[in-house]
């Protein structure tokens, strides 16, 4: 009986976290609309920018069929892999992180938008 009560307590504690994560993903989908002019969220096509399907864990500059800047390809060759930390840095100031990138976007300025967008991109990468 103790084990069942402990399990129920853990479930109650995790429920708000799961709800917050779902809200973050939904809010991230809204933030992604800023990206949609140049990127698609799935792995089907490239637009002005590469598709973002399975971006988490992907080496920068390596989407087949997309013509990256030399700077982005060099960053990938040097070991840049997209994860929550590297995406946050890049999305805050793309040209500061990868000078010479073709990405014209100036960056996300609101930390909440950044966190929500990364939650969304992480979710579509699973």
PDB file of C-alpha atoms in Angstrom:
ATOM      1  CA  UNK A   1       0.000   0.000   0.000  1.00  0.00           C
ATOM      2  CA  UNK A   2       2.912   2.365   0.767  1.00  0.00           C
ATOM      3  CA  UNK A   3       4.273   1.841  -2.732  1.00  0.00           C
ATOM      4  CA  UNK A   4       0.920   2.678  -4.324  1.00  0.00           C
ATOM      5  CA  UNK A   5       0.639   5.884  -2.275  1.00  0.00           C
ATOM      6  CA  UNK A   6       4.167   6.928  -3.237  1.00  0.00           C
ATOM      7  CA  UNK A   7       3.404   6.263  -6.905  1.00  0.00           C
ATOM      8  CA  UNK A   8       0.235   8.351  -6.678  1.00  0.00           C
ATOM      9  CA  UNK A   9       2.166  11.178  -5.040  1.00  0.00           C
ATOM     10  CA  UNK A  10       4.750  11.161  -7.838  1.00  0.00           C
ATOM     11  CA  UNK A  11       1.993  11.195 -10.457  1.00  0.00           C
ATOM     12  CA  UNK A  12       0.352  14.204  -8.797  1.00  0.00           C
ATOM     13  CA  UNK A  13       3.683  16.046  -8.754  1.00  0.00           C
ATOM     14  CA  UNK A  14       4.384  15.315 -12.423  1.00  0.00           C
ATOM     15  CA  UNK A  15       0.955  16.312 -13.730  1.00  0.00           C
ATOM     16  CA  UNK A  16       1.527  20.096 -13.556  1.00  0.00           C
ATOM     17  CA  UNK A  17       4.931  19.651 -15.231  1.00  0.00           C
ATOM     18  CA  UNK A  18       3.373  17.715 -18.109  1.00  0.00           C
ATOM     19  CA  UNK A  19       0.683  20.366 -18.522  1.00  0.00           C
ATOM     20  CA  UNK A  20       3.295  23.158 -18.541  1.00  0.00           C
ATOM     21  CA  UNK A  21       5.351  21.295 -21.137  1.00  0.00           C
ATOM     22  CA  UNK A  22       2.281  20.928 -23.354  1.00  0.00           C
ATOM     23  CA  UNK A  23       1.613  24.656 -23.043  1.00  0.00           C
ATOM     24  CA  UNK A  24       5.233  25.420 -23.891  1.00  0.00           C
ATOM     25  CA  UNK A  25       5.016  23.300 -27.043  1.00  0.00           C
ATOM     26  CA  UNK A  26       1.771  24.971 -28.086  1.00  0.00           C
ATOM     27  CA  UNK A  27       3.224  28.423 -27.421  1.00  0.00           C
ATOM     28  CA  UNK A  28       6.340  27.357 -29.342  1.00  0.00           C
ATOM     29  CA  UNK A  29       4.200  26.463 -32.345  1.00  0.00           C
ATOM     30  CA  UNK A  30       2.901  30.032 -32.270  1.00  0.00           C
ATOM     31  CA  UNK A  31       6.451  31.436 -32.026  1.00  0.00           C
ATOM     32  CA  UNK A  32       7.446  29.176 -34.935  1.00  0.00           C
ATOM     33  CA  UNK A  33       5.200  31.252 -37.191  1.00  0.00           C
ATOM     34  CA  UNK A  34       8.067  33.781 -37.207  1.00  0.00           C
ATOM     35  CA  UNK A  35      10.268  31.032 -38.683  1.00  0.00           C
ATOM     36  CA  UNK A  36       7.728  29.617 -41.134  1.00  0.00           C
ATOM     37  CA  UNK A  37       8.523  32.073 -43.917  1.00  0.00           C
ATOM     38  CA  UNK A  38      11.907  30.373 -44.310  1.00  0.00           C
ATOM     39  CA  UNK A  39      11.630  26.939 -42.614  1.00  0.00           C
ATOM     40  CA  UNK A  40       9.256  23.989 -42.440  1.00  0.00           C
ATOM     41  CA  UNK A  41       9.054  22.123 -39.138  1.00  0.00           C
ATOM     42  CA  UNK A  42       9.134  18.630 -40.611  1.00  0.00           C
ATOM     43  CA  UNK A  43      11.805  16.900 -42.637  1.00  0.00           C
ATOM     44  CA  UNK A  44      10.152  17.043 -46.021  1.00  0.00           C
ATOM     45  CA  UNK A  45      11.341  20.135 -47.848  1.00  0.00           C
ATOM     46  CA  UNK A  46      13.731  23.020 -47.687  1.00  0.00           C
ATOM     47  CA  UNK A  47      12.661  26.584 -48.279  1.00  0.00           C
ATOM     48  CA  UNK A  48      14.876  29.666 -48.050  1.00  0.00           C
ATOM     49  CA  UNK A  49      16.246  27.914 -44.949  1.00  0.00           C
ATOM     50  CA  UNK A  50      16.686  24.195 -44.278  1.00  0.00           C
ATOM     51  CA  UNK A  51      13.853  22.095 -42.857  1.00  0.00           C
ATOM     52  CA  UNK A  52      13.919  21.778 -39.080  1.00  0.00           C
ATOM     53  CA  UNK A  53      12.698  18.199 -38.747  1.00  0.00           C
ATOM     54  CA  UNK A  54      14.876  16.230 -36.323  1.00  0.00           C
ATOM     55  CA  UNK A  55      17.022  19.279 -35.626  1.00  0.00           C
ATOM     56  CA  UNK A  56      17.877  18.195 -32.073  1.00  0.00           C
ATOM     57  CA  UNK A  57      21.070  16.158 -32.281  1.00  0.00           C
ATOM     58  CA  UNK A  58      21.761  17.164 -35.883  1.00  0.00           C
ATOM     59  CA  UNK A  59      25.130  18.562 -36.901  1.00  0.00           C
ATOM     60  CA  UNK A  60      24.856  22.129 -38.167  1.00  0.00           C
ATOM     61  CA  UNK A  61      25.055  22.620 -41.919  1.00  0.00           C
ATOM     62  CA  UNK A  62      24.206  19.040 -42.837  1.00  0.00           C
ATOM     63  CA  UNK A  63      20.686  18.916 -44.303  1.00  0.00           C
ATOM     64  CA  UNK A  64      20.981  17.165 -47.628  1.00  0.00           C
ATOM     65  CA  UNK A  65      19.936  19.290 -50.575  1.00  0.00           C
ATOM     66  CA  UNK A  66      20.267  22.634 -48.814  1.00  0.00           C
ATOM     67  CA  UNK A  67      22.970  25.100 -49.837  1.00  0.00           C
ATOM     68  CA  UNK A  68      24.424  26.421 -46.592  1.00  0.00           C
ATOM     69  CA  UNK A  69      26.828  29.295 -46.151  1.00  0.00           C
ATOM     70  CA  UNK A  70      30.459  28.289 -45.817  1.00  0.00           C
ATOM     71  CA  UNK A  71      30.309  29.652 -42.255  1.00  0.00           C
ATOM     72  CA  UNK A  72      27.518  27.244 -41.254  1.00  0.00           C
ATOM     73  CA  UNK A  73      29.198  24.276 -42.910  1.00  0.00           C
ATOM     74  CA  UNK A  74      32.457  25.166 -41.154  1.00  0.00           C
ATOM     75  CA  UNK A  75      30.600  25.409 -37.828  1.00  0.00           C
ATOM     76  CA  UNK A  76      29.212  21.904 -38.350  1.00  0.00           C
ATOM     77  CA  UNK A  77      32.603  20.552 -39.356  1.00  0.00           C
ATOM     78  CA  UNK A  78      34.027  22.134 -36.192  1.00  0.00           C
ATOM     79  CA  UNK A  79      31.484  20.205 -34.114  1.00  0.00           C
ATOM     80  CA  UNK A  80      28.399  22.408 -33.762  1.00  0.00           C
ATOM     81  CA  UNK A  81      25.467  20.113 -32.984  1.00  0.00           C
ATOM     82  CA  UNK A  82      21.988  21.500 -32.369  1.00  0.00           C
ATOM     83  CA  UNK A  83      20.658  20.936 -28.876  1.00  0.00           C
ATOM     84  CA  UNK A  84      18.701  23.091 -26.440  1.00  0.00           C
ATOM     85  CA  UNK A  85      21.794  25.082 -25.443  1.00  0.00           C
ATOM     86  CA  UNK A  86      23.233  25.686 -28.899  1.00  0.00           C
ATOM     87  CA  UNK A  87      19.818  26.538 -30.338  1.00  0.00           C
ATOM     88  CA  UNK A  88      19.212  29.074 -27.562  1.00  0.00           C
ATOM     89  CA  UNK A  89      22.522  30.764 -28.287  1.00  0.00           C
ATOM     90  CA  UNK A  90      21.934  30.747 -32.044  1.00  0.00           C
ATOM     91  CA  UNK A  91      18.330  31.917 -31.885  1.00  0.00           C
ATOM     92  CA  UNK A  92      19.300  34.835 -29.647  1.00  0.00           C
ATOM     93  CA  UNK A  93      21.817  36.179 -32.179  1.00  0.00           C
ATOM     94  CA  UNK A  94      22.450  33.996 -35.254  1.00  0.00           C
ATOM     95  CA  UNK A  95      25.108  36.219 -36.823  1.00  0.00           C
ATOM     96  CA  UNK A  96      26.985  36.568 -33.532  1.00  0.00           C
ATOM     97  CA  UNK A  97      27.202  32.794 -33.056  1.00  0.00           C
ATOM     98  CA  UNK A  98      27.946  31.932 -36.698  1.00  0.00           C
ATOM     99  CA  UNK A  99      29.375  35.020 -38.397  1.00  0.00           C
ATOM    100  CA  UNK A 100      28.682  34.702 -42.103  1.00  0.00           C
ATOM    101  CA  UNK A 101      25.468  32.672 -41.754  1.00  0.00           C
ATOM    102  CA  UNK A 102      22.864  33.304 -44.445  1.00  0.00           C
ATOM    103  CA  UNK A 103      20.122  33.467 -41.815  1.00  0.00           C
ATOM    104  CA  UNK A 104      18.776  37.021 -41.941  1.00  0.00           C
ATOM    105  CA  UNK A 105      16.692  36.730 -38.749  1.00  0.00           C
ATOM    106  CA  UNK A 106      17.975  39.127 -36.076  1.00  0.00           C
ATOM    107  CA  UNK A 107      17.117  36.777 -33.205  1.00  0.00           C
ATOM    108  CA  UNK A 108      14.492  36.153 -30.545  1.00  0.00           C
ATOM    109  CA  UNK A 109      14.630  38.702 -27.749  1.00  0.00           C
ATOM    110  CA  UNK A 110      12.095  37.223 -25.295  1.00  0.00           C
ATOM    111  CA  UNK A 111      13.477  34.328 -23.186  1.00  0.00           C
ATOM    112  CA  UNK A 112       9.973  32.829 -22.912  1.00  0.00           C
ATOM    113  CA  UNK A 113       9.615  32.763 -26.701  1.00  0.00           C
ATOM    114  CA  UNK A 114      13.008  31.086 -26.974  1.00  0.00           C
ATOM    115  CA  UNK A 115      12.153  28.401 -24.408  1.00  0.00           C
ATOM    116  CA  UNK A 116       8.793  27.734 -26.018  1.00  0.00           C
ATOM    117  CA  UNK A 117      10.258  27.520 -29.524  1.00  0.00           C
ATOM    118  CA  UNK A 118      12.948  25.109 -28.363  1.00  0.00           C
ATOM    119  CA  UNK A 119      10.286  22.980 -26.609  1.00  0.00           C
ATOM    120  CA  UNK A 120       8.385  22.880 -29.916  1.00  0.00           C
ATOM    121  CA  UNK A 121      11.478  22.003 -31.968  1.00  0.00           C
ATOM    122  CA  UNK A 122      12.452  19.343 -29.436  1.00  0.00           C
ATOM    123  CA  UNK A 123       8.971  17.855 -29.638  1.00  0.00           C
ATOM    124  CA  UNK A 124       9.010  17.649 -33.445  1.00  0.00           C
ATOM    125  CA  UNK A 125      12.472  16.059 -33.293  1.00  0.00           C
ATOM    126  CA  UNK A 126      11.212  13.015 -31.396  1.00  0.00           C
TER     127      UNK A 126
END
